[in-house]
PDB file of C-alpha atoms and ligand atoms in Angstrom:
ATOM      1  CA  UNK A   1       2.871 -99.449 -20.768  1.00  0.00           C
ATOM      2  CA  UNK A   2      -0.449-100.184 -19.124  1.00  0.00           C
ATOM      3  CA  UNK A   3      -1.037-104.027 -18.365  1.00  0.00           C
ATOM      4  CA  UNK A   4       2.591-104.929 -18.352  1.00  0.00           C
ATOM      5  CA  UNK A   5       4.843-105.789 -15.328  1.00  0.00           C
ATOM      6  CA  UNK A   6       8.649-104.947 -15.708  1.00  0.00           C
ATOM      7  CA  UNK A   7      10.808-106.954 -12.894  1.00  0.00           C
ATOM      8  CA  UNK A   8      12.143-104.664 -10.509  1.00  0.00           C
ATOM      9  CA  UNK A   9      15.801-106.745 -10.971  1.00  0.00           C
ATOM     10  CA  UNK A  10      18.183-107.112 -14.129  1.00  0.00           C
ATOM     11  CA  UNK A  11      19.335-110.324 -13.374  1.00  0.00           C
ATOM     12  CA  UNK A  12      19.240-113.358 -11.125  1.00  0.00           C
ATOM     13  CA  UNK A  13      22.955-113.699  -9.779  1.00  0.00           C
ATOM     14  CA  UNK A  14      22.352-116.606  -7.186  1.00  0.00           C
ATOM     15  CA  UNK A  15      18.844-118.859  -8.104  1.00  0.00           C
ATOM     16  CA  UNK A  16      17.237-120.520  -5.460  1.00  0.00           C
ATOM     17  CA  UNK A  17      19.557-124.018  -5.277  1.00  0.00           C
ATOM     18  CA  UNK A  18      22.734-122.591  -5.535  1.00  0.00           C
ATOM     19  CA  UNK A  19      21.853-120.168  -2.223  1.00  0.00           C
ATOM     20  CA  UNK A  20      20.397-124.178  -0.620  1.00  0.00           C
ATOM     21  CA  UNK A  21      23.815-125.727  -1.617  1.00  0.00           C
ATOM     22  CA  UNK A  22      25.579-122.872  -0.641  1.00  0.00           C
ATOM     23  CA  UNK A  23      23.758-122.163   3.179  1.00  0.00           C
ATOM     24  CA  UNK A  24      24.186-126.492   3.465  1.00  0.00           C
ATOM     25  CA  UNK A  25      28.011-126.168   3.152  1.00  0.00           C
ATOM     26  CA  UNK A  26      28.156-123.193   5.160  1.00  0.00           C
ATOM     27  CA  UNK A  27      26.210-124.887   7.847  1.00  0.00           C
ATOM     28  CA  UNK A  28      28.779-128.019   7.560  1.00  0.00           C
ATOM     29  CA  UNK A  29      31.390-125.566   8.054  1.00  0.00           C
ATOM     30  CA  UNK A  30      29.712-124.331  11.004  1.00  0.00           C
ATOM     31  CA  UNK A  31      29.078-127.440  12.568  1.00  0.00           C
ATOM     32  CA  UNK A  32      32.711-128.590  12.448  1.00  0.00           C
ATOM     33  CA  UNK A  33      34.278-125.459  13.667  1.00  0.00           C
ATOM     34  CA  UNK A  34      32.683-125.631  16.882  1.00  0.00           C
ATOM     35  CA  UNK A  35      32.774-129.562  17.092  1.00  0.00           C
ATOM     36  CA  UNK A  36      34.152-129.272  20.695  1.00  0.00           C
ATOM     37  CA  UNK A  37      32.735-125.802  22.075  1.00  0.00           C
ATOM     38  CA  UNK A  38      29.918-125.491  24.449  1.00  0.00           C
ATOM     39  CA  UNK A  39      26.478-123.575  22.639  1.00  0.00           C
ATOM     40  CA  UNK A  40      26.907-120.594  20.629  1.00  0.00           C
ATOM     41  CA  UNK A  41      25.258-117.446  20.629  1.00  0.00           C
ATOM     42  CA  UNK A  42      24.811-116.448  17.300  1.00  0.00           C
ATOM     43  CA  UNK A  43      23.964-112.631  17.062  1.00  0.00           C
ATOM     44  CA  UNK A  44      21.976-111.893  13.644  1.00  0.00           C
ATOM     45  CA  UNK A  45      21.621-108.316  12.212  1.00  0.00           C
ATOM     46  CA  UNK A  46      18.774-107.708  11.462  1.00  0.00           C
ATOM     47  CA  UNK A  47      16.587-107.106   9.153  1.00  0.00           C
ATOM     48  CA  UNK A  48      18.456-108.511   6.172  1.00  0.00           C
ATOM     49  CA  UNK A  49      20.429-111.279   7.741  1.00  0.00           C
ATOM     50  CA  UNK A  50      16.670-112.614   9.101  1.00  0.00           C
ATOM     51  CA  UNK A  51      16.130-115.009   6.614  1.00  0.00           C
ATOM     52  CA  UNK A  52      19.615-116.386   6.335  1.00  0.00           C
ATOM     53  CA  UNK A  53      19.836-117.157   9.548  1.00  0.00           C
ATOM     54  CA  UNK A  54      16.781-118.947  10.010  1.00  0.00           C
ATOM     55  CA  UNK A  55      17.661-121.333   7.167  1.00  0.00           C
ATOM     56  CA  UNK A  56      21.247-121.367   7.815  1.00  0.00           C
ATOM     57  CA  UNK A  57      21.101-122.273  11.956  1.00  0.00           C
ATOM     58  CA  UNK A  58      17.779-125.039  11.098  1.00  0.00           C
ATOM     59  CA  UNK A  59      20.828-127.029   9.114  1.00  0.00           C
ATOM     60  CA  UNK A  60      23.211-127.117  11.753  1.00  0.00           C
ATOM     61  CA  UNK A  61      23.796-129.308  13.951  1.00  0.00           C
ATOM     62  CA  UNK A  62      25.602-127.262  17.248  1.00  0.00           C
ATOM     63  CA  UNK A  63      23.125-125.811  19.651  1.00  0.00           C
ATOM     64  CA  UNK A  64      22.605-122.242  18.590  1.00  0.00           C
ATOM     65  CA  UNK A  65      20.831-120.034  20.791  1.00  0.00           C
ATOM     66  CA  UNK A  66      19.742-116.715  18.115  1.00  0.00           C
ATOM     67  CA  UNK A  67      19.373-113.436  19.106  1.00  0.00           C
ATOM     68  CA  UNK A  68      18.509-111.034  17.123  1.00  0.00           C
ATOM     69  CA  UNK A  69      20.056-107.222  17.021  1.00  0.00           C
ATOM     70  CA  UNK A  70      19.039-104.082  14.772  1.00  0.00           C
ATOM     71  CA  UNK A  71      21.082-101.874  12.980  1.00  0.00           C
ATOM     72  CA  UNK A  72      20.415 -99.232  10.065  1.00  0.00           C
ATOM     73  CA  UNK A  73      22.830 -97.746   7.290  1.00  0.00           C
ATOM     74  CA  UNK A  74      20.509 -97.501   4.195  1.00  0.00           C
ATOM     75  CA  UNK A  75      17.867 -95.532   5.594  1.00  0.00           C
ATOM     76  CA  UNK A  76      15.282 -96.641   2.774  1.00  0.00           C
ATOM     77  CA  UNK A  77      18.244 -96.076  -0.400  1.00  0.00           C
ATOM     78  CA  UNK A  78      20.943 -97.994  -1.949  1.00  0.00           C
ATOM     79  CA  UNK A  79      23.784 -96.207  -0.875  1.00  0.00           C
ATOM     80  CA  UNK A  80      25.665 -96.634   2.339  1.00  0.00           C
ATOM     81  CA  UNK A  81      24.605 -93.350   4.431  1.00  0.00           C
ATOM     82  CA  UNK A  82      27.951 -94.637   6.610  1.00  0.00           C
ATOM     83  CA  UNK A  83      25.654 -94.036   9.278  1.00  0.00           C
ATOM     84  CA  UNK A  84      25.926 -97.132  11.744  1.00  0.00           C
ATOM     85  CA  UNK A  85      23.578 -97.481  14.429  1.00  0.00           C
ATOM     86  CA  UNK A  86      24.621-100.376  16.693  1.00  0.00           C
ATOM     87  CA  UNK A  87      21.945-101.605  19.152  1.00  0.00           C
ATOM     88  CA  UNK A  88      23.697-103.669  21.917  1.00  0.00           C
ATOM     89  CA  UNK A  89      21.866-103.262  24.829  1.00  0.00           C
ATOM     90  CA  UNK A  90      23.648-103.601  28.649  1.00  0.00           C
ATOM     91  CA  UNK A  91      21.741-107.439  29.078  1.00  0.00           C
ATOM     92  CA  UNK A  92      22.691-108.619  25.970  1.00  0.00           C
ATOM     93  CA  UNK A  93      26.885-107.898  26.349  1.00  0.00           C
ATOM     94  CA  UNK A  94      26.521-109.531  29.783  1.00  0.00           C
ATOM     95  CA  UNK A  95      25.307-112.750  27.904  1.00  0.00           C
ATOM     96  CA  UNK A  96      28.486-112.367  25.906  1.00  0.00           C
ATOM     97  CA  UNK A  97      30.524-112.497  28.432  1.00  0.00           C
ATOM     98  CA  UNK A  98      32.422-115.751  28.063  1.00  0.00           C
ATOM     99  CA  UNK A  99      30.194-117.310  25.183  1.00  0.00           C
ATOM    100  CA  UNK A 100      31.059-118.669  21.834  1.00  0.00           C
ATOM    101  CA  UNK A 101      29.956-115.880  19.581  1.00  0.00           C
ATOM    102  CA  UNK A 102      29.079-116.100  16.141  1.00  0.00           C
ATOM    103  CA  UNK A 103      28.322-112.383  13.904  1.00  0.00           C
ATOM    104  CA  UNK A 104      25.757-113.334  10.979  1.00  0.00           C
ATOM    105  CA  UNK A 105      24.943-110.516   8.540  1.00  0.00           C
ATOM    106  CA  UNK A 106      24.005-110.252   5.078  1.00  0.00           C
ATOM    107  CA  UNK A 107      26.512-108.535   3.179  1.00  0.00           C
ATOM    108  CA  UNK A 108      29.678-107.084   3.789  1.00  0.00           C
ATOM    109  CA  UNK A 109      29.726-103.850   2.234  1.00  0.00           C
ATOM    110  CA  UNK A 110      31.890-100.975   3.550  1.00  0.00           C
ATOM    111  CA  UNK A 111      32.343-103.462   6.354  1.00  0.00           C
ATOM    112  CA  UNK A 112      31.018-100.654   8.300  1.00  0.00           C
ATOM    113  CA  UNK A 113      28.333-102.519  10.212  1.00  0.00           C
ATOM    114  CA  UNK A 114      30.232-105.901  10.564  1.00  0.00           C
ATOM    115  CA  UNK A 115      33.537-103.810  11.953  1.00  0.00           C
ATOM    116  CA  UNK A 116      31.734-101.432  14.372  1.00  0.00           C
ATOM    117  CA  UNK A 117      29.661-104.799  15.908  1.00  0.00           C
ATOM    118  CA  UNK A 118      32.574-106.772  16.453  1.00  0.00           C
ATOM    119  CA  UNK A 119      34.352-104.198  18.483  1.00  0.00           C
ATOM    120  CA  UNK A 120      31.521-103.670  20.520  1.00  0.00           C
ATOM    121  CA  UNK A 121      31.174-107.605  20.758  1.00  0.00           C
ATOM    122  CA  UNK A 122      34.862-107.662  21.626  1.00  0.00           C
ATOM    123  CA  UNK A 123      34.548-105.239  24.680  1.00  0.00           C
ATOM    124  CA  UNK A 124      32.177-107.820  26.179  1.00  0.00           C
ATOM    125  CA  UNK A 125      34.565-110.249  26.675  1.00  0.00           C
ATOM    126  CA  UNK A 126      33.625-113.194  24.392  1.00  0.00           C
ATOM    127  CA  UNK A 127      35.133-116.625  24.190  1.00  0.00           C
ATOM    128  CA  UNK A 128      35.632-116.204  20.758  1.00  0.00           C
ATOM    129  CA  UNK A 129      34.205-114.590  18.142  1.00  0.00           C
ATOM    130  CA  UNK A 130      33.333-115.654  14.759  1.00  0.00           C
ATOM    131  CA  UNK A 131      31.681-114.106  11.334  1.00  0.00           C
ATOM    132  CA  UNK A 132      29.535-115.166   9.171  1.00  0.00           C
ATOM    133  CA  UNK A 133      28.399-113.513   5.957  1.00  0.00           C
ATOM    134  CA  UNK A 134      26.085-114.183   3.168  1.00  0.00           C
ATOM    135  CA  UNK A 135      27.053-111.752   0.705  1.00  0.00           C
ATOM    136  CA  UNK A 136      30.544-110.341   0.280  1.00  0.00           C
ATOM    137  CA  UNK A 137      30.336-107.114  -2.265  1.00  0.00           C
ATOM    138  CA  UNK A 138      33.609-106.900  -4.544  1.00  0.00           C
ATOM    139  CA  UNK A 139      34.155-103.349  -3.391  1.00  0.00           C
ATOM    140  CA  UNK A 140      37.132-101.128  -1.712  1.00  0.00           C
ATOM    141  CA  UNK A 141      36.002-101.623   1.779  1.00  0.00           C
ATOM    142  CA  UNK A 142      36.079 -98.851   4.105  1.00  0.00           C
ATOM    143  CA  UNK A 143      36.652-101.081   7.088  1.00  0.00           C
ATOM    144  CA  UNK A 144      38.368-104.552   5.976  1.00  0.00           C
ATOM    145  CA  UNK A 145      38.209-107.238   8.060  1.00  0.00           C
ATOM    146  CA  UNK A 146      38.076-111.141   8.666  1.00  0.00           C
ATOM    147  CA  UNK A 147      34.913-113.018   7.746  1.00  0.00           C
ATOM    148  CA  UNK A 148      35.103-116.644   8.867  1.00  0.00           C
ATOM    149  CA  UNK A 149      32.570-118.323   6.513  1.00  0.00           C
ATOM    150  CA  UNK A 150      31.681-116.532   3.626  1.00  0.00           C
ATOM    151  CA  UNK A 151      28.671-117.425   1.296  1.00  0.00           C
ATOM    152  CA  UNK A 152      29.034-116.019  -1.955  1.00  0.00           C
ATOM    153  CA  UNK A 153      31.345-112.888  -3.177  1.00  0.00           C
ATOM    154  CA  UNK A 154      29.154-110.833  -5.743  1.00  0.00           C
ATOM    155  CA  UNK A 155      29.940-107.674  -7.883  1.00  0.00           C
ATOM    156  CA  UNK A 156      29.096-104.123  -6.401  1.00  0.00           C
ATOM    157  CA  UNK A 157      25.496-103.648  -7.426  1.00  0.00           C
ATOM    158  CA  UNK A 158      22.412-103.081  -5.287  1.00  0.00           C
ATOM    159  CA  UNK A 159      21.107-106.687  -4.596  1.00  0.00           C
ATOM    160  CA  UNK A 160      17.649-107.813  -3.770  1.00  0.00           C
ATOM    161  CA  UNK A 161      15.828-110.973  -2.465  1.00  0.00           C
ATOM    162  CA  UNK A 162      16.649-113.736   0.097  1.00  0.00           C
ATOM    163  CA  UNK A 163      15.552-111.526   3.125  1.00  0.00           C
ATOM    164  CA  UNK A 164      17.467-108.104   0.785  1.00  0.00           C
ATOM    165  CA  UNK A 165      15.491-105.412   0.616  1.00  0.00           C
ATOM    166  CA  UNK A 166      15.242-102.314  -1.418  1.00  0.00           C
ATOM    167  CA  UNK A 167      13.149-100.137   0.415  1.00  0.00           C
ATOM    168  CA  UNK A 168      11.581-103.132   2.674  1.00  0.00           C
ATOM    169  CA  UNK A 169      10.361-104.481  -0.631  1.00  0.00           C
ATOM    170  CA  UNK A 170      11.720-107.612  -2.444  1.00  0.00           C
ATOM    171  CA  UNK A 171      12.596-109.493   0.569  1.00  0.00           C
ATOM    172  CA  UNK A 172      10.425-112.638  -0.234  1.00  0.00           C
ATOM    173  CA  UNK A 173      12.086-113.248  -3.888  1.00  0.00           C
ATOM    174  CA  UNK A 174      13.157-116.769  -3.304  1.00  0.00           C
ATOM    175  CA  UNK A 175      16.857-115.620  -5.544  1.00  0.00           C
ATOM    176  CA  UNK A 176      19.195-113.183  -5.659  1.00  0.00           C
ATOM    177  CA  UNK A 177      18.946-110.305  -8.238  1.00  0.00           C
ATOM    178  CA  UNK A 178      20.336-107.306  -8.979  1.00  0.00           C
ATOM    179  CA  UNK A 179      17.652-104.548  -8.301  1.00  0.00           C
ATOM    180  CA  UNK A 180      17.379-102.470 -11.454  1.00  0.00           C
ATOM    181  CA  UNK A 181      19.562 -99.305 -11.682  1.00  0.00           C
ATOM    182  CA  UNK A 182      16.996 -96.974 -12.529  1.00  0.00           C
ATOM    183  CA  UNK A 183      14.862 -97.487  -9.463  1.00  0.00           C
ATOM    184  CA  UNK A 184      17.937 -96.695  -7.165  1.00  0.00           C
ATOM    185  CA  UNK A 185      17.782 -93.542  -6.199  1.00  0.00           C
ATOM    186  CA  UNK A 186      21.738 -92.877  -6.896  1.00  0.00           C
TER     187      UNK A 186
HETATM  188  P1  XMP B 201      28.188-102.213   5.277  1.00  0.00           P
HETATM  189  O1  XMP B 201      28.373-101.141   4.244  1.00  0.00           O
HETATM  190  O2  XMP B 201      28.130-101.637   6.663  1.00  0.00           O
HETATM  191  O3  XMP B 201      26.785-102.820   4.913  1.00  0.00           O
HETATM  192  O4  XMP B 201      29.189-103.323   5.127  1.00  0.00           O
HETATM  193  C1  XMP B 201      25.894-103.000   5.873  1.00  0.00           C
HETATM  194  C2  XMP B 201      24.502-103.286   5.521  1.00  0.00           C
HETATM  195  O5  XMP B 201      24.057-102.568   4.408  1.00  0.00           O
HETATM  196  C3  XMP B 201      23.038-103.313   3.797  1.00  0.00           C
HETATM  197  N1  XMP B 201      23.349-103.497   2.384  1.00  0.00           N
HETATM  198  C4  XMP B 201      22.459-103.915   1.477  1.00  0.00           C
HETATM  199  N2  XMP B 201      21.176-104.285   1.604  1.00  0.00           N
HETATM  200  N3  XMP B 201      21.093-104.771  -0.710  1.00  0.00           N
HETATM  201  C5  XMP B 201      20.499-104.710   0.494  1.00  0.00           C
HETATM  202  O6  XMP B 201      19.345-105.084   0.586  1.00  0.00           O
HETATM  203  C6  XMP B 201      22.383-104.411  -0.910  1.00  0.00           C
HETATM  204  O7  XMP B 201      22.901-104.483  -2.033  1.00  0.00           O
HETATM  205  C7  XMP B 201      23.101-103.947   0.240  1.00  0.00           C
HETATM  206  N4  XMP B 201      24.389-103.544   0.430  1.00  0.00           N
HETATM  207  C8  XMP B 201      24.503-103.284   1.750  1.00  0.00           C
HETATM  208  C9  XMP B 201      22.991-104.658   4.474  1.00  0.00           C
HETATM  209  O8  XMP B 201      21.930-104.688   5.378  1.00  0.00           O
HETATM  210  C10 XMP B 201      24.282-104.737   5.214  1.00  0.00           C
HETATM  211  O9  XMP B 201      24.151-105.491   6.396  1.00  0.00           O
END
């Protein structure tokens, strides 16, 4: 109807001061883990994981040094194409070499993204290597595997805001929502 606004999401599942409180003990978490290590390099996929990160490493403590690395399975929709591109250039995997690394991603979906990474990660020779994950989606998961310090676990619905997109839209809701089915494109 003309002159009225429907929201793009259902439902709010995380508001904005339960994702504070939950990034604040995450960063805590963080902190103590690597009490005794030297700096960590924390890679951060981008583009969802952007905004995360950037609230997430301004709590901590540890000395972080962020870079930032691209990879693409959505292509624009809301289902996993289980296309994974992984972008580690040569110059970055030499920096690995013998650093404490720590994975920070969104949401662990098929795990697809978060698996493939941390092989590649692993062939560089890290000190260690740790995950961290906003978002895990209660979903079989194609590729299972360890996530150190989890955020929240949420059901398996297309979710928008707090750096999510749905077709590079939505990013700047301050929440969590689920996007509404009928603009998925199935
Ligand atoms: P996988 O399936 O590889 O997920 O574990 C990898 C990436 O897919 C994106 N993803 C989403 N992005 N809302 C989004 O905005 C979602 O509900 C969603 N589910 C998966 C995300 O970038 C994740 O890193």
């Amino acid at each position: 109807m003309a002159g009225t606004m429907q929201p793009v999401y259902e439902r709010i599942l995380m508001d904005a001061a339960q994702i504070a409180a939950v990034v604040d003990s995450l960063a805590e978490r963080i902190d103590r883990s690597y009490a005794a290590c030297e700096p960590l390099l924390a890679l951060v996929v981008l583009e969802g994981a952007r905004r995360f990160a950037d609230d997430l490493l301004s709590r901590m403590q540890h000395p972080v040094e962020p870079v930032f690395i691209s990879t693409s399975s959505y292509h624009g929709g809301t289902h996993s194409a289980g296309i994974v591109k992984i972008v580690i250039p040569p110059a970055l995997g030499k920096a690995i070499g013998g650093r404490h690394i720590l994975l920070i991603d969104d949401i662990y979906d098929t795990g697809l993204t978060l698996s493939s990474l941390a092989e590649q990660i692993k062939q560089f020779a890290p000190a260690s290597l740790k995950t961290c994950v906003l978002l895990e989606k209660k979903t079989p998961h194609k590729k299972p595997l360890r996530v150190d310090f989890l955020g929240f676990t949420v059901e398996d619905t297309f979710v928008v805001g707090y750096g999510l997109d749905y077709r590079n839209q939505y990013r700047d809701l301050p929440f969590i929502a689920a996007l509404r089915k009928d603009l998925t494109t199935g």
